[in-house]
Amino acid sequence: MALESPSLTDRFKLGLEAPICLTWELTYACNLACVHCLSSSGRRDPRELSTSEAKALIDEMAELKIFYVNIGGGEPMIRSDFFEIIDHCVDRGVGVKFSTNGTRLDAEKAERLAKSDYVDVQISLDGADAVTNDAVRGEGSYDAAIQAMENLVAANFGQFKISVVMTRHNIPQLDAFEALADHYGAQLRLTRLRPSGRGADTWDELHPTAGQQRELYDWLITRTNVLTGDSFFHLSAFGDALDGLNLCGAGRVVCLIDPVGDVYACPFVIHDEFLAGNVRDPGAFTSVWRDSDLFRSLREPSSAGACASCGSYDACQGGCMAAKFFTGIPLDGPDPECVYGHGETAMAKVAVELRPGPSVDHSARVPVRLGVSS
């Protein structure tokens, strides 16, 4: 009798020879100061990778046959060599998806992007109106993002993405976000708020309520055209699984490279406990991905821990590692937004002051003004 082949999800849990995609923060410099910024961005780190080091890393990605790279920051377009880096990715056959607040995306840059092959643009927007958005991202940021979208449309860029971090203040605007995306011929991408970076300080205030989690699930289950990047797999415990792998891919199929070349298991856990190595180390990124002790441990079979007795564990897989870590819940504990409320019970046992904080903070020392880089 033939043995049953492992599912694609089971194979991914064991890790791959190279990540399907990786997130690369080009710089910690940013001209905004979003209150939920997962990397606490603001000031440029003087140790960030040089242009030549960035190109060498791209060459390595090409050799590893990494399908695409998610480029972010900070604000990646602040780097003077931004287009040189993007062009090198395209030349080497590495697809680019980059996120921007839109403040640097003028008409000229929109036209240049429209001429690039295999480049996808995501405009960050956290409110369907200026009042909601600017309370999180800063005064004037809504108008700047809308202008960037107008510039992309005028340049005939094609379908770009509107990327929204879901909070308790914008959950009621789901239909309005959908209408906004339809208006610009864009695709809507929703992501989960994590208690990382400055988000650790605002998570209690901003993360959606239990009722809103259900509202979001019911809305997403009928919108297969809305992207989520697998952000909300913890909500699959409500019933039918949302589209995606529905598992934590940290160190298995995804990872993060920060501006100074440090490699973390996940874009949402920029903390020393999840630091696997640095691309400047011997063997470069390939060695970190394939041989680091941290990534090897993450690929080992894990138990359901405190969730073992829950009948929905197979659906939600225990939830998000980053959300648990930064709220002080053990990694084998329930997600803080567990749909059955187990996460709230677990959090109640941890004093707020004992929750882990970010290992680095690049927040601007003085208030920033829109359009002025730090």
PDB file of N, CA and C in Angstrom, residues 44 101 112 183 188 191 232 275 367:
ATOM      1  N   ARG A  44      17.808  56.887   9.777  1.00  0.00           N
ATOM      2  CA  ARG A  44      18.660  55.975   9.010  1.00  0.00           C
ATOM      3  C   ARG A  44      19.739  55.403   9.912  1.00  0.00           C
ATOM      4  N   ASN A 101       4.858  54.877   1.329  1.00  0.00           N
ATOM      5  CA  ASN A 101       3.800  55.744   1.843  1.00  0.00           C
ATOM      6  C   ASN A 101       3.309  56.718   0.784  1.00  0.00           C
ATOM      7  N   ARG A 112       8.447  56.297 -14.531  1.00  0.00           N
ATOM      8  CA  ARG A 112       9.603  55.392 -14.559  1.00  0.00           C
ATOM      9  C   ARG A 112       9.204  53.991 -14.110  1.00  0.00           C
ATOM     10  N   HIS A 183     -12.181  52.108  -7.616  1.00  0.00           N
ATOM     11  CA  HIS A 183     -12.111  53.408  -8.284  1.00  0.00           C
ATOM     12  C   HIS A 183     -10.794  53.577  -9.032  1.00  0.00           C
ATOM     13  N   LEU A 188      -6.932  45.357  -3.484  1.00  0.00           N
ATOM     14  CA  LEU A 188      -6.900  45.622  -2.054  1.00  0.00           C
ATOM     15  C   LEU A 188      -6.122  44.532  -1.335  1.00  0.00           C
ATOM     16  N   THR A 191      -3.711  43.589   5.863  1.00  0.00           N
ATOM     17  CA  THR A 191      -2.747  42.908   6.715  1.00  0.00           C
ATOM     18  C   THR A 191      -3.130  43.102   8.178  1.00  0.00           C
ATOM     19  N   PHE A 232      -4.266  36.521   8.380  1.00  0.00           N
ATOM     20  CA  PHE A 232      -5.378  36.272   9.286  1.00  0.00           C
ATOM     21  C   PHE A 232      -5.719  34.793   9.431  1.00  0.00           C
ATOM     22  N   LEU A 275      16.810  36.582  15.771  1.00  0.00           N
ATOM     23  CA  LEU A 275      17.889  36.960  14.851  1.00  0.00           C
ATOM     24  C   LEU A 275      18.692  35.724  14.483  1.00  0.00           C
ATOM     25  N   PRO A 367       9.834  65.338  16.326  1.00  0.00           N
ATOM     26  CA  PRO A 367       8.701  65.105  15.421  1.00  0.00           C
ATOM     27  C   PRO A 367       9.100  65.319  13.964  1.00  0.00           C
TER      28      PRO A 367
END
